[in-house]
Short mmCIF file of C-alpha atoms in Angstrom, two decimals:
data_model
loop_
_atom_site.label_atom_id
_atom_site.label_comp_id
_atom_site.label_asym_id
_atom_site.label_seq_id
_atom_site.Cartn_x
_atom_site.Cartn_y
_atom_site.Cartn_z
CA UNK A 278 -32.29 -15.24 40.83
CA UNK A 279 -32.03 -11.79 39.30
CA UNK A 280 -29.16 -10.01 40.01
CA UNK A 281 -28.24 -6.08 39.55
CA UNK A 282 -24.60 -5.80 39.00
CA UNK A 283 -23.06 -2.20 38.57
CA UNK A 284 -19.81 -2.42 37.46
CA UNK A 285 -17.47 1.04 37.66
CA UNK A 286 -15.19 2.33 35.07
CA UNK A 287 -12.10 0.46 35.00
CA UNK A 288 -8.48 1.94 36.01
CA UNK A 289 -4.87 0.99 35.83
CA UNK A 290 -2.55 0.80 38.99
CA UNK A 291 1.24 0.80 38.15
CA UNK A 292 2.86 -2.71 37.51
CA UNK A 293 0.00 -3.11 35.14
CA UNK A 294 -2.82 -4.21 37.04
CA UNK A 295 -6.77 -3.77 35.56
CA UNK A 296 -8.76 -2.86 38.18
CA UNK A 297 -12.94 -3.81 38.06
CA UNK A 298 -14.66 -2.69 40.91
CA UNK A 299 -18.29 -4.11 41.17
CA UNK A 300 -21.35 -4.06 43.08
CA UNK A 301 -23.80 -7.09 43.31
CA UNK A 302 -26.88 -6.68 44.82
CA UNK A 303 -28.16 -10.04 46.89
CA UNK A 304 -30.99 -10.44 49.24
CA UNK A 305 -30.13 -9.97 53.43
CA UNK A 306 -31.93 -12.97 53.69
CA UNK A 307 -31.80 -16.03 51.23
CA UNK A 308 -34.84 -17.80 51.88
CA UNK A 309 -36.38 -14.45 50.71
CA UNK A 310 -35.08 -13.23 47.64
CA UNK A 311 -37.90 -11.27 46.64
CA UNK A 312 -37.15 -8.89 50.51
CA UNK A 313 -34.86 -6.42 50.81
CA UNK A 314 -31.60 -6.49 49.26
CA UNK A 315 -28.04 -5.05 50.17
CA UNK A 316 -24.81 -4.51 48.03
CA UNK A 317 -21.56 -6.30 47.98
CA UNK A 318 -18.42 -4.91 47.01
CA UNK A 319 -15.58 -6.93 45.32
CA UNK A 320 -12.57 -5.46 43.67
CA UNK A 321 -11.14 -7.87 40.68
CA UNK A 322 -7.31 -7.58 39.59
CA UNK A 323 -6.23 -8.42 36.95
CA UNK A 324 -2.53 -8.63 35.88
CA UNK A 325 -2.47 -8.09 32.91
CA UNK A 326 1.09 -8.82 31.73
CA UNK A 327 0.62 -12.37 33.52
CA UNK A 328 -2.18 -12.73 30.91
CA UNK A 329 -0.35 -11.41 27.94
CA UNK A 330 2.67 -13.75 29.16
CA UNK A 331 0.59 -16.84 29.32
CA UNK A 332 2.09 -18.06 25.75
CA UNK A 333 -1.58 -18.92 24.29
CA UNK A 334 -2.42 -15.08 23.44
CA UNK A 335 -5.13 -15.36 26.42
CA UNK A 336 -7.53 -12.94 27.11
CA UNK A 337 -7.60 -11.20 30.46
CA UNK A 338 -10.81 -12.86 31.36
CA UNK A 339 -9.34 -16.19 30.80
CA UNK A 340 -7.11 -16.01 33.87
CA UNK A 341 -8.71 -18.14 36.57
CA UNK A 342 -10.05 -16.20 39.65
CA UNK A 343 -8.54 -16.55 43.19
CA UNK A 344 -11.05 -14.97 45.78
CA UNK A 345 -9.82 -13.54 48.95
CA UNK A 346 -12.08 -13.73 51.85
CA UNK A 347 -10.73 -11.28 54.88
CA UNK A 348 -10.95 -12.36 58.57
CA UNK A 349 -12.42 -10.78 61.14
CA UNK A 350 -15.23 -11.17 61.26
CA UNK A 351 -16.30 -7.79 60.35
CA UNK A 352 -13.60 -6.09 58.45
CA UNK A 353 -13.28 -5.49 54.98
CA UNK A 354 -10.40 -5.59 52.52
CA UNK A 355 -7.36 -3.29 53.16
CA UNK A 356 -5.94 -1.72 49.76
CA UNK A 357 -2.34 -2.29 50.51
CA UNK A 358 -2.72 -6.13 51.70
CA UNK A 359 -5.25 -6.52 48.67
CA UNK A 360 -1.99 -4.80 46.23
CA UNK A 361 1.09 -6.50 48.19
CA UNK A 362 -0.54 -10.45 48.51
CA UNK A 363 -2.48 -9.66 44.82
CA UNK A 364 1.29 -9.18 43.34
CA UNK A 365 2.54 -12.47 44.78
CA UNK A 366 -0.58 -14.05 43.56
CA UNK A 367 -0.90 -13.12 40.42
CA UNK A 368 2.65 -14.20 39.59
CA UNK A 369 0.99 -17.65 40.50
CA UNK A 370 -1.29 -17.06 37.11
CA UNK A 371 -4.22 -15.47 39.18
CA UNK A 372 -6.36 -12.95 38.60
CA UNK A 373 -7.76 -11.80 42.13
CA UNK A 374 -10.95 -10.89 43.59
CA UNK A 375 -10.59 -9.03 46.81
CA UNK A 376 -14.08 -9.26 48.84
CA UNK A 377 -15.81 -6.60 51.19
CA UNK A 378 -17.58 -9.11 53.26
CA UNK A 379 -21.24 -8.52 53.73
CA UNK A 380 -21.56 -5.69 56.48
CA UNK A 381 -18.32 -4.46 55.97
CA UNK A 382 -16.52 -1.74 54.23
CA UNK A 383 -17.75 -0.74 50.48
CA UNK A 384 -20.21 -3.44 51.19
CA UNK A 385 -23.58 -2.09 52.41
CA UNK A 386 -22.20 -0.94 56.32
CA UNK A 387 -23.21 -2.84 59.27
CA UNK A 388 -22.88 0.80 61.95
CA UNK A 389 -25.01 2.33 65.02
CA UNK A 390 -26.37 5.47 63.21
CA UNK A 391 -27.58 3.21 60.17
CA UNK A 392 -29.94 1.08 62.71
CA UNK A 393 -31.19 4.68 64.05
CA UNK A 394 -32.13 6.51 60.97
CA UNK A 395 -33.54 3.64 60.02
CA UNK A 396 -35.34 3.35 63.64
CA UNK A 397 -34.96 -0.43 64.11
CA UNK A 398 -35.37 -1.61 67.42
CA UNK A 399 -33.32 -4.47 69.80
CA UNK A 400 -34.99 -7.40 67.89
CA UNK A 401 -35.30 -5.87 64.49
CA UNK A 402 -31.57 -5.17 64.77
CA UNK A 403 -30.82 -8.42 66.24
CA UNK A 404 -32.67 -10.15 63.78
CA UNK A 405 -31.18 -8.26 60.95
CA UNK A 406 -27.50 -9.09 62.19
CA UNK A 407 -28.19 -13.21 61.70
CA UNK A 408 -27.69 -12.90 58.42
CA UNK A 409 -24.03 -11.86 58.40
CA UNK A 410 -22.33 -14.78 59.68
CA UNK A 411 -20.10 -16.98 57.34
CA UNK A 412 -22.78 -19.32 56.04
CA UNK A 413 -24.38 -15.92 53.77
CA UNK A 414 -20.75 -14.70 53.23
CA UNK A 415 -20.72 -17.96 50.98
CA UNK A 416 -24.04 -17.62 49.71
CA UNK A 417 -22.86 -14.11 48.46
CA UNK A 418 -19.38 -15.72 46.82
CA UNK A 419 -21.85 -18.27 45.37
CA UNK A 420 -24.00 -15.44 43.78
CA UNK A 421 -21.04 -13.80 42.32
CA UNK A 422 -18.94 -16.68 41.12
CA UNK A 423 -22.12 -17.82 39.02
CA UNK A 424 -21.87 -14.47 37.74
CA UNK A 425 -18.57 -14.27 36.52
CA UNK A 426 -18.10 -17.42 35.43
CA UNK A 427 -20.85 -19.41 34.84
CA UNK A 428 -20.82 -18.71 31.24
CA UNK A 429 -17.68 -20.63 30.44
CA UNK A 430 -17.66 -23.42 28.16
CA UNK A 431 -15.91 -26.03 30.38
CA UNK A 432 -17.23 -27.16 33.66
CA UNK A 433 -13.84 -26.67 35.85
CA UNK A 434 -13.37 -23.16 34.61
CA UNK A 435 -16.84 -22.52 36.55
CA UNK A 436 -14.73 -22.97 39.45
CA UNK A 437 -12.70 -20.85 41.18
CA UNK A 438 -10.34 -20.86 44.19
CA UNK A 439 -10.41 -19.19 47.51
CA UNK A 440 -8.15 -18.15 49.74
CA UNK A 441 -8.87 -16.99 53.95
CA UNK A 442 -6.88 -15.53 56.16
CA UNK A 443 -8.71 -16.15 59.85
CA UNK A 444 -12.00 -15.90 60.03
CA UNK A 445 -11.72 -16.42 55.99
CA UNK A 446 -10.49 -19.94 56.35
CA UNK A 447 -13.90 -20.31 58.76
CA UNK A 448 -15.61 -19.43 55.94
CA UNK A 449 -13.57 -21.33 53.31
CA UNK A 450 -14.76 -24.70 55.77
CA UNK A 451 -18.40 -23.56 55.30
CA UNK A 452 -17.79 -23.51 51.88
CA UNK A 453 -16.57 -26.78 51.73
CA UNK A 454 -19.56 -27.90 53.75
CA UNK A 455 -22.25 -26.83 51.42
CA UNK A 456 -20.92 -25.45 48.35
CA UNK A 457 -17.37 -27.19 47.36
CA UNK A 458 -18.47 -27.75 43.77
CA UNK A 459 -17.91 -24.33 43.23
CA UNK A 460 -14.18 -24.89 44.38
CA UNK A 461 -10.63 -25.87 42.49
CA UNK A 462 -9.00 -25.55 45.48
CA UNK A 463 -8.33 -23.98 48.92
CA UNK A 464 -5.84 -22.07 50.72
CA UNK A 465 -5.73 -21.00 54.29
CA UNK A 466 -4.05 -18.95 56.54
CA UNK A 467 -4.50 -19.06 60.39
CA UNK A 468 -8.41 -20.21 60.02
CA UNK A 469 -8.63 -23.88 59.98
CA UNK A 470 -11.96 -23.09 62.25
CA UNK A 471 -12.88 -25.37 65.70
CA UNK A 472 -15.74 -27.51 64.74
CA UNK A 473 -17.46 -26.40 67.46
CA UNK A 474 -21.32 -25.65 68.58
CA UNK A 475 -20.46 -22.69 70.79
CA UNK A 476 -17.75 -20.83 71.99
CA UNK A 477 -16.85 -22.29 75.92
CA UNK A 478 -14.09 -24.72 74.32
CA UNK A 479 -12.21 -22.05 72.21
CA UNK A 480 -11.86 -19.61 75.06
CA UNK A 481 -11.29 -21.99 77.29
CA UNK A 482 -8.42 -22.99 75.48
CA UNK A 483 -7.36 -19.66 74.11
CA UNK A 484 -7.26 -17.60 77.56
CA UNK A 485 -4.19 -20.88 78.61
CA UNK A 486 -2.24 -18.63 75.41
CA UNK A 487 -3.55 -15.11 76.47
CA UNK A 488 -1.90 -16.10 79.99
CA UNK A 489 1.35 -17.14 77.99
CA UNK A 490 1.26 -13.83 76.10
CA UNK A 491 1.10 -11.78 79.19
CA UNK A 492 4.08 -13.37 80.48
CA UNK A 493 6.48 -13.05 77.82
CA UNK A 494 4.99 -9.03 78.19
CA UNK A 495 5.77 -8.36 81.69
CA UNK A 496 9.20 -10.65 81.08
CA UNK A 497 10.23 -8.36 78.47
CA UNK A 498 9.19 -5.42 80.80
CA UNK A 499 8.73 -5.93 83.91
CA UNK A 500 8.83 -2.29 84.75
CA UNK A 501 5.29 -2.38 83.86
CA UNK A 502 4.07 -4.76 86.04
CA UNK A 503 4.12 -1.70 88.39
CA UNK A 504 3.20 0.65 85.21
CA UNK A 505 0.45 -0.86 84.34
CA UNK A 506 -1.10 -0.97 88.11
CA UNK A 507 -0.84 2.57 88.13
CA UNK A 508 -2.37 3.31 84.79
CA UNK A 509 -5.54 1.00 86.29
CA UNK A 510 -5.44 2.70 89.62
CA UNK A 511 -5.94 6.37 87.57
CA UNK A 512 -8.72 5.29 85.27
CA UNK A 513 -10.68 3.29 88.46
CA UNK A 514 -10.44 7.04 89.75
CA UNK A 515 -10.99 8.80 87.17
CA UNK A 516 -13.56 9.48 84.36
CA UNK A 517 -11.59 9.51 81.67
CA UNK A 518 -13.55 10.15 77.91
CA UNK A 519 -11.41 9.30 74.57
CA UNK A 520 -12.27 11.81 71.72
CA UNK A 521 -15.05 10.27 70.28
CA UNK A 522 -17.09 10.52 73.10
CA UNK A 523 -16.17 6.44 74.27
CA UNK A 524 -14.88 5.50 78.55
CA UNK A 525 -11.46 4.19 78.81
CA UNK A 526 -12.06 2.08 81.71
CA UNK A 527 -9.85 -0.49 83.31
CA UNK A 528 -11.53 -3.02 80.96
CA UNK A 529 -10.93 -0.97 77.79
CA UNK A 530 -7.54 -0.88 78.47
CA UNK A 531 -6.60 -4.03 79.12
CA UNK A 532 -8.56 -5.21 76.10
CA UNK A 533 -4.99 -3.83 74.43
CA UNK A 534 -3.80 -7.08 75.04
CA UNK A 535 -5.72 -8.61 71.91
CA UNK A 536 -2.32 -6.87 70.01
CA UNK A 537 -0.38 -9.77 72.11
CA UNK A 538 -1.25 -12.24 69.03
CA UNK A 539 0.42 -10.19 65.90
CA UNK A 540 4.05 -9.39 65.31
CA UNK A 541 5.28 -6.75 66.94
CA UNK A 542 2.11 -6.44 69.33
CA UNK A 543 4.00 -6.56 72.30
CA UNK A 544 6.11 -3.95 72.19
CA UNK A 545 3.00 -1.66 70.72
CA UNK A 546 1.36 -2.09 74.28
CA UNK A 547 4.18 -1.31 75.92
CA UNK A 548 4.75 2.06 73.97
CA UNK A 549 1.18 3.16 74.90
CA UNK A 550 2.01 1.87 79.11
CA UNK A 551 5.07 4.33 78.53
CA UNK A 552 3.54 7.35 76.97
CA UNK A 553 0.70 6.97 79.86
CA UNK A 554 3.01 7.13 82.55
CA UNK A 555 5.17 10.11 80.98
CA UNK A 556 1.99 11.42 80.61
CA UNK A 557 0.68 10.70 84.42
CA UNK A 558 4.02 12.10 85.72
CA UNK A 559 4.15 15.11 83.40
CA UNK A 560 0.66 16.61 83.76
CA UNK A 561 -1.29 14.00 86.36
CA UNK A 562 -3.82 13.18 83.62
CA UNK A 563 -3.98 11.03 80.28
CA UNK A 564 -2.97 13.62 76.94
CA UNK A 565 -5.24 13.80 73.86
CA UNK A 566 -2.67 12.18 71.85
CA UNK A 567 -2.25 9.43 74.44
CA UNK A 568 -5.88 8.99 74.09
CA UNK A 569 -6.53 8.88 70.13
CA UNK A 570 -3.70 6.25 70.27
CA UNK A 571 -5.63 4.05 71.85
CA UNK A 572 -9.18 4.87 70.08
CA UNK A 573 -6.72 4.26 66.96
CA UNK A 574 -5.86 0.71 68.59
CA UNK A 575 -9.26 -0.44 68.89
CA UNK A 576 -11.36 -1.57 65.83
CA UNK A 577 -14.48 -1.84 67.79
CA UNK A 578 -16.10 1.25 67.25
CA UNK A 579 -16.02 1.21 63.29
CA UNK A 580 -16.75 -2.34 62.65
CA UNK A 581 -18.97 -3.43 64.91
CA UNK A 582 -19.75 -6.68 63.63
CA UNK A 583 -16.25 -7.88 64.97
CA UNK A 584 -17.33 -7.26 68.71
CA UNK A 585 -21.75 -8.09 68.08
CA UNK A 586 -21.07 -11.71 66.18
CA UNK A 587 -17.58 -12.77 67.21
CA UNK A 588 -18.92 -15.08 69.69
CA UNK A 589 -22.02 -16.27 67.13
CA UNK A 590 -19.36 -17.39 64.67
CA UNK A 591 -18.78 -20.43 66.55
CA UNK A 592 -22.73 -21.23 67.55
CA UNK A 593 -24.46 -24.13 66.02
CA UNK A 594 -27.40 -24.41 67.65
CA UNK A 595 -26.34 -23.32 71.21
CA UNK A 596 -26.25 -19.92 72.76
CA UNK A 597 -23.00 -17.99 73.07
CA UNK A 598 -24.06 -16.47 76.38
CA UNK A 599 -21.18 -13.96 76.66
CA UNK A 600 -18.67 -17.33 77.29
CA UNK A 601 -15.63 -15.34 76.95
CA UNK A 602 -16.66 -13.31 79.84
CA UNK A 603 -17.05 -16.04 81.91
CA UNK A 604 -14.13 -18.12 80.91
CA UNK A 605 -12.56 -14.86 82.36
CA UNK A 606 -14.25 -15.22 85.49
CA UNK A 607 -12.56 -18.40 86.55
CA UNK A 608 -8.92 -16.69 86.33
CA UNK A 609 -8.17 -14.60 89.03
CA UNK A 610 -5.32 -12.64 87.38
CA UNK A 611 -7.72 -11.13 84.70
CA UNK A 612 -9.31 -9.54 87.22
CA UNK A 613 -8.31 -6.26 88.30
CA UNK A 614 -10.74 -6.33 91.63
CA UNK A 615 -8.52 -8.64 92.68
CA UNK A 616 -5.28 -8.03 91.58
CA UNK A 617 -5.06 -4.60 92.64
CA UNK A 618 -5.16 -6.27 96.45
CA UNK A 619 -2.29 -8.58 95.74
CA UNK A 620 0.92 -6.56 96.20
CA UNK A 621 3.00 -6.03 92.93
CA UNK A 622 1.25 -8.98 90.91
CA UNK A 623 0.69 -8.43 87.55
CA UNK A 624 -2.67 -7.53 85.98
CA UNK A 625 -3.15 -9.90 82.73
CA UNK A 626 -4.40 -8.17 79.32
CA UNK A 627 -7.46 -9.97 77.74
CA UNK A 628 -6.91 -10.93 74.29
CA UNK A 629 -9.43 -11.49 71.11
CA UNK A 630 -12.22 -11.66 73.34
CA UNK A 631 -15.41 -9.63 73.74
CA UNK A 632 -17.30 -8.46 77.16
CA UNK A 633 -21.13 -7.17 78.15
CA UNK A 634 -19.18 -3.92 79.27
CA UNK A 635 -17.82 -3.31 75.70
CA UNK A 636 -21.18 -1.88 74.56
CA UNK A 637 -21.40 0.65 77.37
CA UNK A 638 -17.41 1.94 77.21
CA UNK A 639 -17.43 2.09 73.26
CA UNK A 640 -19.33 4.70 72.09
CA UNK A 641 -20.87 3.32 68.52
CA UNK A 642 -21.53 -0.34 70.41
CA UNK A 643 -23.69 1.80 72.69
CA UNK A 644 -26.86 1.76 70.38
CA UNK A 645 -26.45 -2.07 70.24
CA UNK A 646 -26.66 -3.18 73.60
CA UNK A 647 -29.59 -4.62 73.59
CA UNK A 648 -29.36 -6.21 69.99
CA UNK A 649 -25.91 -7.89 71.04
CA UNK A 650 -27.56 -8.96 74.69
CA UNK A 651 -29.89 -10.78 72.15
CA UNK A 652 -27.97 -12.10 70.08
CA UNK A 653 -25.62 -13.46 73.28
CA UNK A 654 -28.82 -15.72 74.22
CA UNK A 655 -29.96 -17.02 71.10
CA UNK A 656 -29.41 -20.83 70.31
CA UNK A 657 -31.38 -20.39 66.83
CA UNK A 658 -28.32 -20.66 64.79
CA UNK A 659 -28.17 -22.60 61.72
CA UNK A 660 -25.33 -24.91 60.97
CA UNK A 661 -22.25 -23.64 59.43
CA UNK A 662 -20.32 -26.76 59.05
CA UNK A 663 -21.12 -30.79 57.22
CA UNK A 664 -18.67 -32.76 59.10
CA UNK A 665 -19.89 -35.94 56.95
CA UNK A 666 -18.97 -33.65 53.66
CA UNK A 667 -15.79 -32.84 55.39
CA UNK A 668 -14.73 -35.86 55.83
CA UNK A 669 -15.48 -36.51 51.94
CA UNK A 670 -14.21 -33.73 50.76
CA UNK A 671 -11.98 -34.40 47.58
CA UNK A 672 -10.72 -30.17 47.26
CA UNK A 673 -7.37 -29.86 47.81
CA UNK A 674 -6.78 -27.48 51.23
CA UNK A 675 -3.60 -26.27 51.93
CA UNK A 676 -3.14 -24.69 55.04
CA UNK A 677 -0.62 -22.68 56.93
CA UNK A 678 -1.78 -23.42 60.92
CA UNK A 679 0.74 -21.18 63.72
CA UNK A 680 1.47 -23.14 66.57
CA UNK A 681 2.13 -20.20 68.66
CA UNK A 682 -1.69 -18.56 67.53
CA UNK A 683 -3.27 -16.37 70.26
CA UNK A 684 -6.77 -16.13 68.30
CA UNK A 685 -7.22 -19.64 66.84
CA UNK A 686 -6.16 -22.49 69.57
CA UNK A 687 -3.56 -24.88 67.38
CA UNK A 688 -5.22 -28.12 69.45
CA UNK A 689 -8.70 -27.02 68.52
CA UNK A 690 -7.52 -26.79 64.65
CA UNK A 691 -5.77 -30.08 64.81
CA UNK A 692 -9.20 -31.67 65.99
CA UNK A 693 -10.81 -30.29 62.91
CA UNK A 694 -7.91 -30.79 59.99
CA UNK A 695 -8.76 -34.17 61.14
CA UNK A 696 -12.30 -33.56 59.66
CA UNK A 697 -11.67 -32.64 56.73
CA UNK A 698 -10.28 -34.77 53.78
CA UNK A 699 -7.05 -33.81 51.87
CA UNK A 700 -5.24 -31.41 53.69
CA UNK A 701 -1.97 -30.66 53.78
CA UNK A 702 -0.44 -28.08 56.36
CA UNK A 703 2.61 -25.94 57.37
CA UNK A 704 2.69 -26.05 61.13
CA UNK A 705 5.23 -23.59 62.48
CA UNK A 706 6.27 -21.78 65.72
CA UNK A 707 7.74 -18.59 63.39
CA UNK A 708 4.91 -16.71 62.78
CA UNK A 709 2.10 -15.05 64.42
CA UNK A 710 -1.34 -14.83 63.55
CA UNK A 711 -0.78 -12.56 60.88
CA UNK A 712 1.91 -14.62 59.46
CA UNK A 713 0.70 -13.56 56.07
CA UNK A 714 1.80 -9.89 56.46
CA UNK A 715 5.17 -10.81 57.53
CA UNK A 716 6.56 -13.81 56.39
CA UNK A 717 4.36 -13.70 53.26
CA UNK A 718 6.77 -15.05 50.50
CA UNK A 719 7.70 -17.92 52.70
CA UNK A 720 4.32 -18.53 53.38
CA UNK A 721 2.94 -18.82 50.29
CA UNK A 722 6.21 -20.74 48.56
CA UNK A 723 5.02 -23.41 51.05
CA UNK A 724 1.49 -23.73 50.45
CA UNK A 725 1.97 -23.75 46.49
CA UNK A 726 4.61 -26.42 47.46
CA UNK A 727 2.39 -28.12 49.28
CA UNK A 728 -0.56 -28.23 46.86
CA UNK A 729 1.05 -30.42 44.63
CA UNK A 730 1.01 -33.17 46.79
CA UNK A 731 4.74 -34.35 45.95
CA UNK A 732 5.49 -37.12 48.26
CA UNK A 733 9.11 -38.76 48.76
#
């Protein structure tokens, strides 16, 4: 396949990292790589004293890559993660290659007023959206790994290896699946994925941790037991429009629970409870600032592929059918129609989990409605995982796996690290979810302990 590659002026950040930013054009759809194409964006680091300091006089290009893919799904690569983790990698003898995901940040967009201009309707749109799931995330890696280093002389330095974080460790599984001779070796963080063929088991197992979540919130404050009835009682009476034009409804705001997973997420939703009420009792309505805080909060808005295809990452043949919206269902406490009748009970935050009524209350899901209502009853999904070449699999994975995970159910990832061969994890109860961004350097001294397979 002919590729166009456009490759941008290379710079110098301080500590001596090269920086090559590229584009790679590849086709939205594989089976048609004569149709339309999009661009992906990757960023390549390279540090530069690591490859003066290798002792054999090697040249930059000689380092061997390590390829970040970014969870999600949706999101693209944050500068300061891609700077902060690239440092501690590259001290491993890496050079880095930081993706943008197809859809997602310098990559060509997946947004609302892109689908307009281009006047696409519900099944054009839907249709369009299929391809950006994890199995052509790999394809694209693929693409641009036999562009950067299919021109060296010996066969393993055609290989490279990969590192995801969430959703990128879903991918890194798919990648196993169908395309591990492209791999040295893998490293994941929080994204050992279910091997599942639709969603129903992951939320029904994740909404049992959402529960436990809630709890240790209202236990830490349980003034807000009463704080956060009143805050629901105000919006269900009031109209209340966040600056860009969105509703915050009594669903909208207890989607601030998905913060319950992360460090420090707890106490975040409780800020936003307390500047609420100040603001309730001060001037008997919600403040601008008050407002953009939470617009800030939620992600939803500019990357809309995290709320249209985060149930469609788990389908294999088998519809998604909104499941996390009726896992809800069964659970009284989620819901505040009931709750608000049961005097001073506690109103349970939702978590990492999306609803029908997100694409009427956010204002840039609005023009996707019907794509995403589509998409939600669709079993024509391809499969995304080879349990038979999991089970073979000879790549060494090295995974960290969080016991206390709100996002990615620890029993469901035990199920499927017993799929696939040769992997070695760190299982603690000390970090969240994003365990990378705060317990990093232990983190990693683990997994690089742990990939060389030193027994006793």
């Amino acid at each position: 396949m002919n590729m166009a590659v456009t490759q941008l002026e290379p710079y110098i950040l301080k500590g001596s990292i090269k920086v090559i930013d590229r584009f790679f054009s590849v086709p939205v759809d594989y089976t048609k790589p004569d149709g339309p194409h999009i661009r992906i964006f990757a960023r390549n680091l390279i540090p530069l004293d690591e490859a003066k300091g290798s002792g054999t006089d090697a040249a930059e290009s000689d380092l061997p890559y390590l390829l970040y893919l970014q969870g999600g799904p949706g999101f693209g690569v944050d500068l300061s993660l891609s700077v902060d983790l690239g440092n501690a990698l590259h001290k491993k003898k890496y050079q880095t290659l930081w993706l943008d995901p197809r859809g997602t940040g310098l990559s060509t967009p997946i947004t609302a007023d892109i689908f307009q201009t281009k006047k696409m309707d519900d099944e054009a749109i839907a249709k369009y959206l299929k391809h950006f799931r994890a199995d052509n995330i790999v394809r694209d890696c693929e693409t641009i790994r036999h562009f950067l280093l299919d021109g060296k002389k010996d066969p393993e330095a055609r290989k490279w290896t990969i590192f995801g974080q969430s959703f990128g460790g879903f991918c890194a599984a798919t990648y196993l699946s169908f395309h591990s001779d492209g791999l040295k070796e893998v490293f994941i963080t929080g994204g050992i994925p279910p091997m599942v063929d639709s969603p129903d088991s992951v939320y029904e197992a994740l909404v049992l941790k959402v529960e436990e979540r809630n709890k240790v919130y209202y236990a830490k404050y349980p003034q807000d037991v009463r704080n956060v009835r009143r805050i629901l009682g105000f919006l269900e009476d009031n109209n209340v429009v966040i600056p860009n034009g969105g509703n915050l409804t009594v669903s909208r705001w207890l989607q601030l629970g998905v913060q319950f997973g992360s460090h420090g997420g707890i106490d975040r939703v409780h800020q936003l409870v307390f500047r609420a009420i100040t603001d309730l009792d001060t001037f008997g309505k919600l403040s601008y600032g008050l407002l953009d805080s939470v617009q800030s909060a939620q992600s939803f808005d500019t990357n809309p592929i995290y709320a249209v295809l985060h149930e469609p990452i788990y389908c294999q043949g088998r519809m998604a059918g909104w499941s996390a919206h009726r896992t809800i269902q069964k659970n009284d406490r989620f819901i505040w129609g009931k709750v608000k009748f049961m005097r001073d009970a506690p109103i349970y935050f939702t978590g990492e989990m999306i609803f029908p009524d997100m694409f009427r209350d956010y204002r840039h899901l609005r023009p996707l409605q019907g794509a995403a209502e589509l998409l939600a009853h669709d079993e024509d999904w391809p499969m995304l995982y080879d349990k038979e070449a999991l089970k073979k699999n000879k790549v060494k994975v090295n995974a960290a796996t969080y016991y206390d995970d709100m996002y990615v159910d620890f029993g469901l990832v035990q199920e499927a690290a017993s799929v696939i061969g040769n992997v070695e994890q760190l299982i603690t109860n000390q970090s969240f979810h994003d365990g990378i961004r705060k317990h990093r350097d232990n983190i990693l001294t683990t997994l690089f302990d742990l990939s060389k397979r030193e027994r006793d």
